[in-house]
Coordinates of C-alpha atoms and ligand atoms in Angstrom, one line a residue:
X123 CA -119.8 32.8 132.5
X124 CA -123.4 33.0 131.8
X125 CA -125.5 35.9 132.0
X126 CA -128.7 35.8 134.0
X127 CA -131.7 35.0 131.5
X128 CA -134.0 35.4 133.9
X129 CA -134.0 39.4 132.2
X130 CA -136.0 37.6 129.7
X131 CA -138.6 36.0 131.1
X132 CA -141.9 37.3 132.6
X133 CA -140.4 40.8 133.0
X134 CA -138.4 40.0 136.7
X135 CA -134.9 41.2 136.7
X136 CA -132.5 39.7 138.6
X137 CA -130.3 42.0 140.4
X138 CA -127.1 40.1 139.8
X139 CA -126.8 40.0 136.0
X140 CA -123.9 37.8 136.3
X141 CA -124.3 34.3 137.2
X142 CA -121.8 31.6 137.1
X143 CA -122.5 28.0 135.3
X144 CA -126.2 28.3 136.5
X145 CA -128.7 26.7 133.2
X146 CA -131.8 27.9 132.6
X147 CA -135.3 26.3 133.7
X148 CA -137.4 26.6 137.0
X149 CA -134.4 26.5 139.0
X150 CA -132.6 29.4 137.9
X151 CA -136.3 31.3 138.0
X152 CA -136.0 30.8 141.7
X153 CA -132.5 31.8 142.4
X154 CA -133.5 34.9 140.8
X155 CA -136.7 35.5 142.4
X156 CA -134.6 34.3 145.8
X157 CA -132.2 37.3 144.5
X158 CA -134.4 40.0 144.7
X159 CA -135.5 38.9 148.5
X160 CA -132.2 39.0 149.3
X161 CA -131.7 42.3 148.0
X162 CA -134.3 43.6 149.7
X163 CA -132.9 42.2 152.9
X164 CA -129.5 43.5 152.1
X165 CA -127.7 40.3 152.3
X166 CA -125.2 38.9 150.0
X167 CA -125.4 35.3 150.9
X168 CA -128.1 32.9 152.5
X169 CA -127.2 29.9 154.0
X170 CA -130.5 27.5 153.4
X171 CA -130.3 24.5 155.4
X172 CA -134.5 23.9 155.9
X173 CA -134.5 20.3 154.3
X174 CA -137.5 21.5 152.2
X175 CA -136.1 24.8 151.3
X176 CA -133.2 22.8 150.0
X177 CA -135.0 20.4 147.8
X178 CA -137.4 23.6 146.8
X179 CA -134.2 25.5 145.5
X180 CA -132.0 23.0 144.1
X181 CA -133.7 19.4 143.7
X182 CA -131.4 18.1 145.8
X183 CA -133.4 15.4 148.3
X184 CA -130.4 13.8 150.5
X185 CA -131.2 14.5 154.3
X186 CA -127.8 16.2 154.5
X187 CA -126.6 19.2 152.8
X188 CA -126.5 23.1 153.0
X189 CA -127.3 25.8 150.2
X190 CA -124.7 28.9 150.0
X191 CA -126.5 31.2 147.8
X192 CA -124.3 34.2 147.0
X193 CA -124.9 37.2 144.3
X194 CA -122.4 35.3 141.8
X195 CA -122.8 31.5 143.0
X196 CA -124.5 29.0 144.1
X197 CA -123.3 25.9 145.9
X198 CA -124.7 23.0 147.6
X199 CA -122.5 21.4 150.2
X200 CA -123.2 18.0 151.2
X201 CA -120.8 14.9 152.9
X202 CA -119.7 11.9 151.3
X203 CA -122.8 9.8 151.0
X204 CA -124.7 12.6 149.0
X205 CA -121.9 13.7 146.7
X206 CA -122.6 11.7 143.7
X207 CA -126.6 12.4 144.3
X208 CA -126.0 16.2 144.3
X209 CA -124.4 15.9 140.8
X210 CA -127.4 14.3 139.3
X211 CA -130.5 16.4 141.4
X212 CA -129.0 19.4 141.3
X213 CA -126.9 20.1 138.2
X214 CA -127.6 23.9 138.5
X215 CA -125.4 23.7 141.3
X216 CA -121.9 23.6 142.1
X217 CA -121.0 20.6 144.4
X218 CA -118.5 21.0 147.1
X219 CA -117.9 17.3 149.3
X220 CA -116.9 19.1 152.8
X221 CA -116.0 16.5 155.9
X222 CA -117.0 19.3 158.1
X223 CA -119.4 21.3 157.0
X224 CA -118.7 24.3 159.4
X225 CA -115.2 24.8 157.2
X226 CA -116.8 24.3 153.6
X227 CA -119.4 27.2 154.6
X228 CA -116.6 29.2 155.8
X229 CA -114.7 28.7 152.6
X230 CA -118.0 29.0 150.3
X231 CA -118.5 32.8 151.9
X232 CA -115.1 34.3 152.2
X233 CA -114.3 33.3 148.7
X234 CA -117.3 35.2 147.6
X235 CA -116.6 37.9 150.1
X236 CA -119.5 37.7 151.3
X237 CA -120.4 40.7 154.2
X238 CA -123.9 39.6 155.4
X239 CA -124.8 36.8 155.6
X240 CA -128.7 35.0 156.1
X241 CA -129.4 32.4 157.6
X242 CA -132.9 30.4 158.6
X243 CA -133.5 32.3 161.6
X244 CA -136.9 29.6 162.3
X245 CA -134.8 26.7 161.2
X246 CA -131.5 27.2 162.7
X247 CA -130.6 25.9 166.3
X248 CA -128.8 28.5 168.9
X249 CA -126.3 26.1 169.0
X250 CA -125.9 26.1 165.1
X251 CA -125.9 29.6 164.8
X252 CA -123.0 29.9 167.3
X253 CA -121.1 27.9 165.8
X254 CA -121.0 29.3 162.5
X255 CA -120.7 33.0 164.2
X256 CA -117.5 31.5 166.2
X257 CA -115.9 29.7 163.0
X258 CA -117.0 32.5 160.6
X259 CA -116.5 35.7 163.0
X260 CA -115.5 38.2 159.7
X261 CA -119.1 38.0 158.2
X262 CA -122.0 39.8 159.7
X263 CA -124.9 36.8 160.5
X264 CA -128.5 37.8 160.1
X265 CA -131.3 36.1 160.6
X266 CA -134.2 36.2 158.4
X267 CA -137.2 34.0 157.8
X268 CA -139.8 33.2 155.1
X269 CA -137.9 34.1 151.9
X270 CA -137.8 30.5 150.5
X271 CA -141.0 30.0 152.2
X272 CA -142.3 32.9 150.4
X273 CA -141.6 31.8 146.6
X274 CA -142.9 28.0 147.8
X275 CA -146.2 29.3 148.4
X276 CA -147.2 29.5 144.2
X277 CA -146.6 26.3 142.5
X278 CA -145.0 25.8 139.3
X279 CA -147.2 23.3 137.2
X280 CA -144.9 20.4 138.1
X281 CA -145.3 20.7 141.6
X282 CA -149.3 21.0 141.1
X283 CA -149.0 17.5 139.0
X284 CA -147.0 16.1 142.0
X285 CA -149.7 17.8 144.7
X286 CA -152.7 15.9 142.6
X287 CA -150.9 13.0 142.3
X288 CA -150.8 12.7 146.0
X289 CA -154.0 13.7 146.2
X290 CA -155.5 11.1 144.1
X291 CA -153.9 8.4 146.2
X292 CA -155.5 9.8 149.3
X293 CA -158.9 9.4 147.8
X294 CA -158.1 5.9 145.6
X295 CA -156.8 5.0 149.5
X296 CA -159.8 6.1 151.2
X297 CA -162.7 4.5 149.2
X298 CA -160.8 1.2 149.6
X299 CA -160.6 1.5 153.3
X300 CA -164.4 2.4 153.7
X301 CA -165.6 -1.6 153.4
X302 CA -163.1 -2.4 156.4
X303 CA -165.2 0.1 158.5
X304 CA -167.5 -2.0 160.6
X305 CA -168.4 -2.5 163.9
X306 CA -165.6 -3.9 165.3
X307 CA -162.6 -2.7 163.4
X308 CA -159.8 -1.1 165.7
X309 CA -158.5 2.8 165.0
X310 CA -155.5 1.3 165.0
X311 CA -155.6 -1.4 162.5
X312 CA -157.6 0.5 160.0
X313 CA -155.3 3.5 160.1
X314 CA -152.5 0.7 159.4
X315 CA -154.8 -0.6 156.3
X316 CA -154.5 3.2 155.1
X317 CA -151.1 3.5 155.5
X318 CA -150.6 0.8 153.5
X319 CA -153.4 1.1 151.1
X320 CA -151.5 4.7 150.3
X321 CA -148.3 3.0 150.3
X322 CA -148.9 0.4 147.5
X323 CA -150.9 3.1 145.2
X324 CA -147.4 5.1 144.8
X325 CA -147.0 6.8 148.3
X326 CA -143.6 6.7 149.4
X327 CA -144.7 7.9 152.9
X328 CA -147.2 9.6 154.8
X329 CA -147.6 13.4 154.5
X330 CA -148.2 12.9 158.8
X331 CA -149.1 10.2 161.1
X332 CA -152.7 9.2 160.4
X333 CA -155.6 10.6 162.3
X334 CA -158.2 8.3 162.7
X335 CA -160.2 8.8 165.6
X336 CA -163.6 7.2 167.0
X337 CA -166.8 8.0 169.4
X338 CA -165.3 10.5 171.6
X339 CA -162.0 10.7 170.7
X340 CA -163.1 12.2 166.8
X341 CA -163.3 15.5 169.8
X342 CA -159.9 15.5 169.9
X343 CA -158.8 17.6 166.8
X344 CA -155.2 15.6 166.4
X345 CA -156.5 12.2 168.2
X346 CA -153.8 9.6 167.5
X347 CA -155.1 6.3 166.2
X348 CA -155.6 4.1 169.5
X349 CA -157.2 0.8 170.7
X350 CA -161.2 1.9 170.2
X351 CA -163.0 -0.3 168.5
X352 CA -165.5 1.2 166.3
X353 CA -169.4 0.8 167.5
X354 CA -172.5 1.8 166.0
X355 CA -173.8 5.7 166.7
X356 CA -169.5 6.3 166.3
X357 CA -168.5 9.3 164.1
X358 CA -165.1 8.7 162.8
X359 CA -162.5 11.4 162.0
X360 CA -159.7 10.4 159.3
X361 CA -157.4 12.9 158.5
X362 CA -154.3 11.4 156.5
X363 CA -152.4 12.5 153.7
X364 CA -149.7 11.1 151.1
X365 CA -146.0 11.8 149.7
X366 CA -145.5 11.6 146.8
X367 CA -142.4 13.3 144.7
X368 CA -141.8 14.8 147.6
X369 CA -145.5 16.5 148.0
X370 CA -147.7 15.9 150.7
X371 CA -151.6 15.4 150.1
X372 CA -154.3 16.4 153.3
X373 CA -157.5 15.2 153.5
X374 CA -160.0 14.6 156.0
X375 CA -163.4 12.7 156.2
X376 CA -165.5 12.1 158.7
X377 CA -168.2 8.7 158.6
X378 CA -170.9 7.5 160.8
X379 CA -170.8 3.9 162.1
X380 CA -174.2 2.2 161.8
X381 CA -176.8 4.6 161.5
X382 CA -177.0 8.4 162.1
X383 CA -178.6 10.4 165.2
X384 CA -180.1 13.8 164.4
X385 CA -177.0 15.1 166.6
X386 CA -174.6 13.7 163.9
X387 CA -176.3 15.0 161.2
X388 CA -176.8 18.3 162.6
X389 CA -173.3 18.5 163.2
X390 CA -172.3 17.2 159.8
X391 CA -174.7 18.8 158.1
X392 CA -173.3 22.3 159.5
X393 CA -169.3 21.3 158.8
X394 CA -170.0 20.4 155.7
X395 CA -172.4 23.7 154.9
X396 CA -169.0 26.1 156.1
X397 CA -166.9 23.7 154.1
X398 CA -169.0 24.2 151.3
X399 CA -169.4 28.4 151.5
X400 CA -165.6 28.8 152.1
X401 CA -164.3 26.3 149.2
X402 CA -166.7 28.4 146.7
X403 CA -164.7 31.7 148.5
X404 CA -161.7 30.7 147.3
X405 CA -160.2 33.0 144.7
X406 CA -157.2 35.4 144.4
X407 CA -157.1 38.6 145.9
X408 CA -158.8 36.9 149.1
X409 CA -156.9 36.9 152.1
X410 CA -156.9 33.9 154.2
X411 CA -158.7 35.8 156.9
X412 CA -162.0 36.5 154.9
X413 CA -161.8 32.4 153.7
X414 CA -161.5 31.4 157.1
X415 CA -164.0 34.0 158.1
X416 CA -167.1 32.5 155.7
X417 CA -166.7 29.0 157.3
X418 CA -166.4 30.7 160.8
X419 CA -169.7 32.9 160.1
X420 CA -171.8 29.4 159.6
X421 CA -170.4 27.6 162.6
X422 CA -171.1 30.4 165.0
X423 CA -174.7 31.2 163.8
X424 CA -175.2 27.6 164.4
X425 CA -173.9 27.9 167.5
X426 CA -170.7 26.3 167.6
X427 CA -168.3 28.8 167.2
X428 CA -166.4 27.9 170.6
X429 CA -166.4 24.6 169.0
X430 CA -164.1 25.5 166.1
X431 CA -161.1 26.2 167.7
X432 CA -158.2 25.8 164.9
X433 CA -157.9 27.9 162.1
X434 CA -159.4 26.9 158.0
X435 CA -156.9 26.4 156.6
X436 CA -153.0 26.1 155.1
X437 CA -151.0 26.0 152.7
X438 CA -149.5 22.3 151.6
X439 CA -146.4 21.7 149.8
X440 CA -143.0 20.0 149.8
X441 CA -144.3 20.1 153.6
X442 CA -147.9 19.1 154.7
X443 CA -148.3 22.8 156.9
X444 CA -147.0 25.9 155.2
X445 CA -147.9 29.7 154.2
X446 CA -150.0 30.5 153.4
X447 CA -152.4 30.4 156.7
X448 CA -156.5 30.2 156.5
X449 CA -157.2 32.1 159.8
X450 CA -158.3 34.5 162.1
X451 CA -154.6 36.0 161.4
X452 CA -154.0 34.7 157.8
X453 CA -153.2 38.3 156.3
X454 CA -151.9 36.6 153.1
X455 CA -153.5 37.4 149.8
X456 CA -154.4 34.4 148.2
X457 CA -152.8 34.2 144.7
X458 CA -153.2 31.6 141.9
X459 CA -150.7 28.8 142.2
X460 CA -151.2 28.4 145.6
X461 CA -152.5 25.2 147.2
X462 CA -154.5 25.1 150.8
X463 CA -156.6 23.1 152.7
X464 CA -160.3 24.0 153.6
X465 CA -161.4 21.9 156.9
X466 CA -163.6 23.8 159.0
X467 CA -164.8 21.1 162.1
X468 CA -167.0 20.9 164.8
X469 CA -165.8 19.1 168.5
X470 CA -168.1 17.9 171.3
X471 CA -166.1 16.7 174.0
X472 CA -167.3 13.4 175.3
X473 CA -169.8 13.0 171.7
X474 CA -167.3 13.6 168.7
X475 CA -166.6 15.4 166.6
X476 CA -166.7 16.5 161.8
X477 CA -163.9 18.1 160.4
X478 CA -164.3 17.9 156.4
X479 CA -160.9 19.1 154.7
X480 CA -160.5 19.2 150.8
X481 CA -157.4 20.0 149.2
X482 CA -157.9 23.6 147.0
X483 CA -156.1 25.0 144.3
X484 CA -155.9 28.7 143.8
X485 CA -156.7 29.6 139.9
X486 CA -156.9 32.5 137.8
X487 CA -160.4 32.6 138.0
X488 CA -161.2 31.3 141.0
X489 CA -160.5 27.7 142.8
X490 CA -160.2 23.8 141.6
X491 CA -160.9 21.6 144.4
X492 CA -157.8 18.5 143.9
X493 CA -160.0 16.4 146.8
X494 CA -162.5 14.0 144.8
X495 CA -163.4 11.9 147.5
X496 CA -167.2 12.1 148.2
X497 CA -168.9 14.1 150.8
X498 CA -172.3 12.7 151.7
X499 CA -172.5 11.7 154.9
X500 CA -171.7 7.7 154.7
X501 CA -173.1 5.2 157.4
X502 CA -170.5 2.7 157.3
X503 CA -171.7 -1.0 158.4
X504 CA -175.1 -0.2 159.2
X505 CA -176.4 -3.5 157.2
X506 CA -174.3 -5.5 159.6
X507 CA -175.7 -7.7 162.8
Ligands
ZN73 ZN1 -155.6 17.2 157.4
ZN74 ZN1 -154.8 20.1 157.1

């Protein structure tokens, strides 16, 4: 039996002191910060099933598997295919093979004696939750949300390494891509082209289908990529992102085909002013309100507040949209460690539209921007007959 270390550290106790077999590192920091949410909730056991809240806590990546995180244990339950895996990803861990995992959850609480019991009251299905309340009727279920959400909203140093890393093959992706943008070229193909351009630079997938939208449809905030073919006086909306180690990149940039009207540089020229004002507003103690706020401010004296209809910003992690929110309603203090996106845009329905997002790491004394790409308003093709 090991004690909890975590005592130690940076001055957090844990309020289990006991722990069983868990080793010391990030991991166990998490239980234990995991520990004191649970405490607060007054529940003795959470049952994490959120694949990202799984990898987050125990490094496991296998698409199947559920987390029973007591006051004394934790276990990760997983079938067959995973069992081996689970050994090697998550060594803090005890590994239990279940061929139903209803029963091995069952077994994992009462042998703890557990009382109440969390679960992932935004994750889990009715269905799910019945069936665990019908197989498991002596423990008392609650629901709760946000606790793992919670502590994956700061990075740890890794994760930031795995975030840039992503990040840098967005904007190695992008550059390449910008020749292939000529009159002519279909959304469709080129967002193929940057699927694969991130692909072969490292990506193991996307961080979201690719947005890549032309002429009128760059009005559409989430335009999928379709059969336009670009043409001169087009603005062109890319928003795309890589995985990478399991984090997700976001970027977005928005080019001109040919050349420029005054509309489109009016309208970028705006964007990328509020982009500009609420990146250099990014520090801690901010909440996502007064970032999303600056950015609003420009827009509307410009007169296109109606115009801006989603919120700043978000947070972007083991998943591409997380806490914490940039918005009218993001009441979340921004802290260093966190990463979130700045895109402020503009939509004209049946013109286009600029949305400029950059990828924004919360320091200690302020903000580091992890989106390189360039800015300047490119007018792609514009030598071409
Ligand atoms: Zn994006
Ligand atoms: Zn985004």
């Amino acid at each position: 039996m090991r004690s909890c270390n975590r005592k130690k550290g940076k001055g957090v106790n844990c309020p289990y002191s006991m722990v069983v077999g868990w080793g010391e590192g990030w991991i166990m920091d998490k239980l234990c910060r995991l520990h004191r949410k649970m405490e607060a909730k007054a529940i003795d056991a959470l049952i994490v099933t959120g694949s990202e809240n799984r990898r987050y806590l125990s490094g496991f990546t296998g698409s199947a598997g559920t987390l029973v995180i007591t006051e004394t244990a934790a276990s990760l339950l997983t079938d067959f295919r995973y069992v081996e895996q689970a050994a090697l990803e998550a060594p803090d861990f005890e590994i239990k093979r279940y061929d139903e995992p209803v029963a091995a959850i069952r077994e994992a609480l009462l042998e703890n004696k557990c009382r109440r019991v969390g679960f992932e009251g935004d994750l889990v299905t009715y269905e799910q939750y019945a069936k665990w309340q019908k197989a498991i009727e002596q423990v008392e279920w609650v629901a709760v949300s946000g606790l793992v959400e919670e502590l994956r909203m700061i990075k740890e140093p890794e994760e930031i390494a795995e975030i840039e890393k992503a990040a840098a093959i967005a904007d190695a992706a992008w550059s390449e891509l910008l020749p292939k943008m000529v009159p002519g070229a279909s959304e469709r193909e080129l967002a193929l082209e940057l699927e694969f351009l991130m692909r072969r630079k490292g990506a193991t997938g996307l961080a979201f289908d690719i947005i890549l939208a032309a002429g009128p449809n760059a009005a559409l905030p989430h335009a999928k990529p379709g059969d336009r073919l670009l043409s001169r006086g087009d603005l062109v909306v890319m928003d795309f992102g890589a995985r990478q180690g399991g984090y997700c990149s976001d970027m977005t940039r928005t080019v001109v085909i040919g050349k420029a009207c005054q509309q489109t540089r009016n309208l970028y020229d705006i964007v990328l002013k509020a982009q500009l004002a609420a990146l250099d507003a990014v520090a801690p103690g901010k909440t996502g309100q007064e970032v999303d706020a600056v950015a609003r401010q420009i827009i509307t004296e410009a007169g296109y507040g109606e115009q801006f209809g989603h919120g700043l910003g978000h947070g972007v992690g083991l998943a591409v949209h997380e806490e914490p929110r940039l918005s009218p309603k993001g009441d979340k203090v921004l802290q260093p460690g966190m990463v979130v996106t700045v895109e402020p845009g503009i939509y004209v329905p049946g013109f286009g539209g600029v949305r400029i997002e950059d990828l924004v790491l919360v320091t200690e004394d302020g903000h580091r921007v992890l989106t390189h790409s360039s800015k300047e308003l490119l007018e792609l093709g514009a030598d071409q007959a």
